Amino acid sequence: MTVRVRFAPSPTGMFHVGGARSALQNWIYAKQQGGVFVLRIEDTDAARNKPEWTEGILSALDWIGISRGSYEGPYFQSANAAEHRAAAARLYESGRAYYCDCTREDVQARTGSQYQGYDGYHRDRGLGPGPGHALRFRTPDEGATVVVDLIRGEPTFENKLIEDFVIARGDGSPVFLLANVVDDMTMGITHVIRAEEHLPNTPKQQLLWEALGVKPPIWAHVPVVVNEKRQKLSKRRDKVALEAYRDEGYLAGAMRNYLMLLGWAPSGDREIVPWSVIENEFRLDEVNLSSAFFDEKKLRAFNGEYIRALPVTEFIDACQPWLTGTGTIPPPPWQPEEFDADAFAAVAPLAQTRIAVLSEIVPNVDFLFLASPLIDEAAWTKTMKDGSAELLDDAVAAFEALESWDAESLKSTLEAVGAERGLKLGKTQAPVRVAVTGRTVGLPLFESLEVLGRERTLTRIRAARLRLV
């Protein structure tokens, strides 16, 4: 038997990081088993579906390494509508489903509770198809449905506790529960790997598989992804869009590595490992049962490690979208002609050790490419105290006299300026840094001044001095 897994997102919004984890888990499992990864776009929610969301899914999968052409599909659920209806008809004709025209209010009136499930009122009343008549599955009265799950063992659900659930609406359109089962059957899916939030629906789906005469797939329900409050990650509340992390400057390798640690860990006391190790070691039966905490701070630290591990040339290339404003990245505060590739290459090794996401490159190097620095007013107020004007005067005089404009000479010169005033280097260089870069923190100051050059450095210090008059 060829293993066939599927990833079936809906094109109704940005690509959720939890969905990305599921895609990777399915992808790896298929590769390990010599099987097939199927991409199915579940696009039957016409009111919310948008073509751009579908393209967003494809591009997000590309980014995390599941490239187009390497999987089967994408298929579209809407194209299988005839099969969905045919399956509903077979279930009705075989007596495994029946029509019902009860409203929620009808059920509540009969049971006396708004929390009571459907009471089977129309099970044996012989109601036929018609407008407003929903089709319900006839759940067995006795026995239990056992779900064979690679992660959770064999969860067992008593059939008497499963209500006769709707499989087709009053207008005849099949509900998602049935469409999902029929699609999996049509595509020959052998293993369904998905989040545990789908587990309550699994016995219903398994009953449908059996009623349609097809052996159910093997299930694997991975732990749900939660936030720091242990709440399920929500698009309305949490930062969950994979595209947002990509556009902020997270590396695909770091994101893949981190997502695979949500509920699983490689061997040994390690977390940051080559992708080949994850592909070899990942096992569904080793996935934890407890909820997986998506820790953005930890992801950020991961990303910083991945950035620092890049060869400098690759780091320079990776920064280009933020430096040039290409694609979906917001444009930098300088014009394209102001960007100096050689100057950036000179400071790139310094910047690489200081940023955690690639978008942070802009505020670290913008002073190099602007006619004048973007002054952080809070930094200015904090730094430019009494005596700063005279210190800047002395710094200009000392720098003007330098024969060699290099980091070491600049450092020793400014150190001497501060010593005459009884100041340590940290206090001495703070006003100079703000005058030249606009900020109190950033790349090493003297290496920055060396790249910026004598003329531009002196011009900026003089401008700051005039502002202090």
XYZ file of C-alpha atoms in Angstrom:
469
model
C 0.000 0.000 0.000
C 1.304 3.419 -0.955
C 0.943 5.897 1.880
C -1.065 8.943 0.816
C -1.445 11.902 3.170
C -3.167 15.183 2.566
C -3.024 18.754 3.714
C -6.358 20.490 3.221
C -6.382 24.215 4.108
C -9.236 26.625 3.410
C -8.448 29.815 1.425
C -10.221 32.133 3.866
C -7.324 34.096 5.315
C -3.614 34.201 5.999
C -1.744 30.917 6.375
C -1.869 29.822 10.030
C 1.368 28.651 11.692
C -0.545 25.675 13.083
C -1.474 24.730 9.535
C 2.145 25.082 8.504
C 3.143 22.629 11.238
C 0.532 20.126 10.038
C 1.753 20.496 6.468
C 5.345 19.799 7.513
C 4.368 16.780 9.589
C 2.386 15.312 6.690
C 5.200 16.137 4.281
C 7.874 14.414 6.359
C 5.724 11.376 7.071
C 5.008 10.897 3.361
C 8.727 11.158 2.529
C 9.672 8.692 5.254
C 7.141 6.163 3.974
C 7.948 6.664 0.300
C 4.428 7.985 -0.060
C 2.561 10.894 -1.616
C 1.691 14.309 -0.180
C -1.605 15.627 -1.563
C -2.617 19.289 -1.393
C -6.362 19.898 -1.401
C -7.832 23.391 -1.206
C -11.153 23.209 0.638
C -12.835 26.090 -1.136
C -16.534 25.409 -0.638
C -17.049 28.502 1.566
C -17.714 30.732 -1.438
C -18.534 33.784 0.666
C -15.104 33.839 2.308
C -12.805 32.282 -0.298
C -10.506 34.529 -2.303
C -8.048 33.586 -5.079
C -5.301 35.552 -3.350
C -5.687 33.379 -0.260
C -5.122 30.286 -2.397
C -1.992 31.821 -3.876
C -0.947 32.745 -0.341
C -1.177 29.087 0.695
C 0.937 27.987 -2.262
C 3.594 30.650 -1.717
C 3.735 29.959 2.035
C 4.249 26.249 1.367
C 6.976 27.166 -1.135
C 8.680 29.265 1.516
C 8.826 26.517 4.132
C 10.180 24.024 1.614
C 7.087 22.264 0.242
C 7.587 23.469 -3.293
C 5.136 23.412 -6.171
C 5.529 20.399 -8.363
C 6.788 18.227 -5.518
C 3.300 17.232 -4.379
C 0.068 16.026 -5.932
C -2.425 18.805 -6.574
C -3.588 21.282 -5.703
C -7.066 19.845 -5.978
C -10.120 21.956 -5.205
C -12.941 20.609 -3.079
C -15.540 22.514 -5.095
C -14.660 20.422 -8.152
C -15.867 17.295 -6.349
C -19.379 18.583 -5.578
C -21.077 15.927 -7.722
C -19.338 13.153 -5.772
C -20.424 14.733 -2.485
C -24.072 14.727 -3.563
C -23.827 11.208 -4.934
C -22.473 9.940 -1.614
C -25.323 11.631 0.261
C -27.816 9.968 -2.082
C -26.231 6.526 -1.546
C -26.448 6.916 2.208
C -30.123 7.831 1.970
C -30.949 5.013 -0.449
C -29.193 2.452 1.755
C -31.124 3.561 4.816
C -28.058 4.960 6.540
C -29.476 8.500 6.406
C -32.921 10.079 6.615
C -34.527 13.465 6.062
C -35.519 15.812 8.844
C -37.207 19.218 8.836
C -36.732 20.010 12.533
C -35.414 23.415 13.483
C -33.226 24.030 16.504
C -36.243 25.548 18.210
C -38.278 22.392 17.528
C -35.674 20.224 19.209
C -35.402 22.599 22.145
C -39.166 22.619 22.610
C -39.302 18.813 22.666
C -36.303 18.269 24.939
C -36.798 21.304 27.145
C -33.101 22.189 26.876
C -31.070 24.307 24.518
C -28.082 22.104 25.239
C -29.704 18.810 24.283
C -28.586 17.291 20.991
C -30.918 16.139 18.248
C -33.447 13.639 19.593
C -33.941 11.452 16.497
C -37.500 12.653 15.994
C -37.620 11.902 12.248
C -35.659 8.624 12.327
C -38.604 6.451 11.342
C -41.193 8.933 10.108
C -40.412 8.455 6.418
C -39.972 12.103 5.508
C -38.743 12.451 1.938
C -36.441 14.990 0.300
C -37.717 18.511 -0.148
C -36.978 22.183 0.487
C -35.754 22.680 4.030
C -35.283 18.976 4.615
C -31.815 18.261 5.971
C -30.270 14.821 5.572
C -29.129 13.220 8.826
C -26.866 10.201 9.288
C -28.445 7.326 11.191
C -25.910 6.679 13.949
C -25.906 3.092 15.276
C -27.853 2.724 18.530
C -25.407 0.299 20.084
C -21.724 -0.423 20.209
C -18.802 1.936 19.994
C -16.597 3.515 17.356
C -12.907 2.858 17.940
C -10.502 5.321 16.341
C -7.061 3.883 15.629
C -4.749 6.819 16.254
C -0.963 6.696 15.862
C -0.552 9.250 18.647
C -3.509 8.722 20.986
C -3.879 4.967 20.850
C -7.480 3.852 20.396
C -9.931 6.525 21.609
C -13.333 4.906 21.929
C -16.664 6.700 21.444
C -19.979 5.166 22.478
C -22.337 5.389 19.513
C -25.354 6.200 21.703
C -23.634 9.458 22.637
C -23.237 10.524 18.998
C -26.365 12.270 17.733
C -27.776 11.707 14.255
C -25.706 14.435 12.629
C -26.505 16.444 9.499
C -24.651 15.419 6.336
C -26.557 17.584 3.821
C -28.323 20.894 4.330
C -31.887 21.770 3.537
C -30.854 23.006 0.085
C -29.221 19.663 -0.690
C -25.632 20.802 -0.362
C -23.423 18.379 1.613
C -21.847 19.708 4.791
C -18.094 19.821 5.272
C -18.066 16.620 7.344
C -19.322 14.519 4.427
C -17.389 16.431 1.756
C -14.170 15.890 3.657
C -14.742 12.139 3.888
C -15.699 11.788 0.227
C -12.665 13.783 -0.890
C -10.342 11.594 1.179
C -11.937 8.486 -0.306
C -11.712 9.817 -3.855
C -8.039 10.704 -3.410
C -7.128 7.414 -1.746
C -5.926 9.012 1.482
C -4.505 6.361 3.816
C -3.396 8.512 6.763
C -4.998 11.661 8.156
C -2.554 13.712 10.240
C -4.167 16.798 11.764
C -4.670 18.789 14.967
C -6.477 17.247 17.934
C -9.274 19.820 17.664
C -10.663 17.592 14.895
C -10.761 14.502 17.118
C -14.420 14.978 18.242
C -15.517 14.783 14.591
C -13.427 11.708 13.867
C -15.940 9.058 15.042
C -18.585 10.661 12.833
C -16.230 10.639 9.872
C -15.230 7.055 10.549
C -18.882 6.007 10.636
C -19.344 7.680 7.246
C -16.347 5.836 5.814
C -17.756 2.529 7.022
C -21.278 3.321 5.822
C -19.914 4.093 2.357
C -18.148 0.746 2.334
C -14.562 1.969 2.494
C -11.939 1.170 5.130
C -11.219 4.285 7.222
C -7.760 5.847 7.150
C -5.276 5.646 9.978
C -5.629 8.753 12.113
C -3.014 10.831 13.910
C -4.149 13.794 15.972
C -1.274 16.051 16.974
C -1.522 18.451 19.950
C -3.219 21.778 19.409
C -0.968 24.864 19.315
C -1.621 27.366 22.125
C -0.435 30.808 23.219
C 1.275 31.761 26.483
C -2.099 31.692 28.277
C -2.602 28.148 27.012
C -5.417 29.283 24.755
C -5.711 27.900 21.253
C -3.930 30.235 18.820
C -6.522 32.553 17.308
C -6.327 34.688 14.171
C -8.303 37.385 15.979
C -6.080 37.477 19.056
C -2.625 36.131 18.260
C 0.086 36.627 15.679
C -0.480 33.454 13.685
C 0.035 34.336 9.999
C 3.058 32.577 8.557
C 3.350 35.358 5.963
C 3.725 37.948 8.737
C 6.734 36.121 10.142
C 8.212 35.695 6.673
C 7.787 39.400 5.893
C 9.280 40.397 9.237
C 12.432 38.560 8.344
C 12.245 35.119 9.877
C 14.253 32.546 7.962
C 12.403 29.576 6.511
C 14.894 27.160 8.087
C 14.375 28.602 11.555
C 10.613 28.564 11.176
C 10.583 24.954 9.957
C 12.856 23.833 12.764
C 10.764 25.600 15.401
C 7.393 24.418 14.092
C 8.534 20.809 14.168
C 9.382 21.187 17.872
C 5.753 21.984 18.703
C 4.876 18.660 20.271
C 8.001 16.711 19.356
C 11.769 16.851 19.948
C 14.827 15.329 18.243
C 17.094 12.990 20.131
C 19.604 14.334 22.633
C 19.632 17.631 24.464
C 19.278 19.810 21.373
C 16.652 21.799 19.560
C 18.410 23.583 16.706
C 19.300 20.785 14.321
C 19.762 20.362 10.560
C 16.575 19.717 8.625
C 17.960 16.359 7.516
C 18.027 15.266 11.168
C 14.377 16.227 11.619
C 13.413 14.380 8.442
C 15.185 11.253 9.657
C 14.165 11.300 13.315
C 10.578 12.567 13.338
C 8.135 9.889 14.464
C 4.401 10.368 14.822
C 4.235 7.933 17.718
C 6.734 10.108 19.617
C 4.570 13.248 19.415
C 3.468 14.500 22.838
C -0.170 14.487 23.881
C -0.082 17.826 25.707
C -0.761 21.167 24.021
C 2.158 22.773 22.204
C 3.129 26.305 23.317
C 3.974 28.639 20.445
C 6.572 30.872 22.097
C 7.343 33.826 19.853
C 10.322 34.840 22.028
C 11.833 31.402 21.577
C 11.186 31.500 17.839
C 12.911 34.874 17.702
C 15.933 33.448 19.523
C 15.959 30.511 17.093
C 15.935 32.889 14.188
C 18.821 34.894 15.584
C 20.869 31.695 15.805
C 20.039 30.838 12.208
C 20.980 34.345 11.058
C 24.325 34.192 12.820
C 25.035 30.807 11.251
C 24.683 32.154 7.702
C 27.818 32.778 5.652
C 28.211 36.561 5.405
C 27.524 36.528 1.673
C 24.226 34.712 2.263
C 23.341 37.140 5.034
C 23.954 40.055 2.676
C 21.722 38.457 0.049
C 19.005 37.676 2.609
C 18.890 41.346 3.682
C 18.364 42.689 0.171
C 14.536 42.813 0.215
C 14.641 45.103 3.259
C 17.489 47.186 1.869
C 15.920 47.616 -1.567
C 12.224 47.523 -0.682
C 11.318 44.718 -3.075
C 8.315 42.412 -2.922
C 5.976 42.816 0.032
C 8.611 44.401 2.240
C 7.983 48.091 3.129
C 10.471 50.389 1.402
C 13.456 51.597 3.428
C 13.723 55.286 4.376
C 16.382 55.925 1.712
C 16.129 56.137 -2.060
C 17.534 53.255 -4.138
C 20.345 55.424 -5.491
C 21.453 56.250 -1.938
C 22.114 52.633 -1.056
C 25.819 51.782 -1.038
C 26.364 48.046 -1.405
C 30.043 48.306 -0.498
C 29.281 50.210 2.696
C 26.707 47.621 3.694
C 29.096 44.768 2.971
C 31.618 46.441 5.281
C 29.224 46.515 8.248
C 27.290 43.318 7.466
C 29.397 41.086 9.740
C 28.763 43.508 12.608
C 25.028 43.694 11.951
C 24.707 39.932 11.578
C 25.595 39.381 15.226
C 23.060 41.924 16.487
C 19.754 41.268 14.767
C 17.204 38.538 15.423
C 15.002 39.154 12.365
C 16.087 40.500 9.006
C 13.810 43.555 9.103
C 15.925 44.873 11.991
C 18.715 45.510 9.528
C 17.123 48.805 8.453
C 17.320 50.732 11.771
C 20.812 49.330 12.307
C 22.274 50.669 9.051
C 19.987 53.495 7.902
C 22.493 56.126 9.088
C 24.856 54.981 6.323
C 22.465 55.743 3.485
C 20.661 58.897 4.589
C 21.811 62.489 4.081
C 21.206 63.040 7.802
C 20.367 60.557 10.545
C 16.830 59.873 11.750
C 17.036 61.281 15.264
C 15.291 59.382 18.035
C 14.085 62.328 20.114
C 13.907 60.282 23.310
C 17.507 59.232 22.772
C 18.504 62.836 22.084
C 16.872 64.097 25.298
C 18.415 61.326 27.352
C 21.924 61.780 25.958
C 22.460 65.459 25.210
C 23.020 66.752 28.736
C 25.058 69.643 30.129
C 28.560 69.504 28.726
C 27.548 67.617 25.555
C 28.068 70.679 23.351
C 31.648 71.151 24.514
C 32.343 67.421 24.242
C 31.154 67.447 20.618
C 33.402 70.474 19.922
C 36.379 68.578 21.294
C 35.453 65.459 19.327
C 35.308 67.424 16.060
C 38.688 69.017 16.723
C 40.268 65.696 17.622
C 38.783 63.871 14.636
C 39.820 66.629 12.237
C 43.423 66.138 13.332
C 43.454 62.388 12.733
C 45.867 61.193 10.078
C 44.355 57.721 9.798
C 40.551 57.343 9.687
C 40.181 53.844 11.084
C 38.213 52.329 13.966
C 41.151 51.893 16.297
C 42.406 55.474 15.821
C 38.890 56.854 16.255
C 38.404 54.899 19.473
C 41.689 55.925 21.072
C 41.145 59.553 20.053
C 37.654 59.782 21.547
C 38.840 57.915 24.623
C 41.466 60.631 25.147
C 38.812 63.353 24.708
C 36.734 61.783 27.439
C 39.680 61.217 29.768
C 40.390 64.966 29.790
C 36.873 65.446 31.116
C 37.054 62.579 33.578
C 34.631 60.480 31.516
C 34.790 56.831 30.648
C 34.470 55.875 27.001
C 30.811 54.825 27.330
C 29.770 58.278 28.519
C 31.987 59.984 25.981
C 30.774 58.156 22.923
C 27.030 58.379 23.694
C 26.529 61.960 22.372
C 28.694 61.182 19.350
C 26.649 58.066 18.569
C 23.352 59.955 18.737
C 24.765 62.796 16.641
C 25.966 60.407 13.924
C 23.403 57.559 13.944
C 20.385 59.133 15.667
C 20.173 56.352 18.265
C 21.761 55.258 21.521
C 22.205 51.653 20.407
C 23.365 50.081 17.192
C 26.439 48.754 15.477
C 29.871 49.273 17.074
C 30.426 53.012 16.883
C 33.995 53.288 15.666
C 33.661 50.702 12.928
C 30.524 52.588 11.862
C 32.383 55.904 11.749
C 35.138 54.322 9.695
C 32.635 53.206 7.056
C 30.661 56.456 7.185
C 33.812 58.437 6.460
C 35.480 61.545 7.818
C 33.447 64.180 5.988
C 30.006 62.802 6.775
C 30.921 62.058 10.380
C 32.181 65.586 11.024
C 29.197 67.133 9.256
C 26.785 65.264 11.511
C 28.614 66.075 14.723
C 28.700 69.764 13.761
C 24.956 69.691 12.964
C 24.231 68.185 16.365
C 26.392 70.819 18.002
C 24.440 73.611 16.323
C 21.194 72.087 17.578
C 22.518 72.402 21.130
C 23.075 76.157 20.831
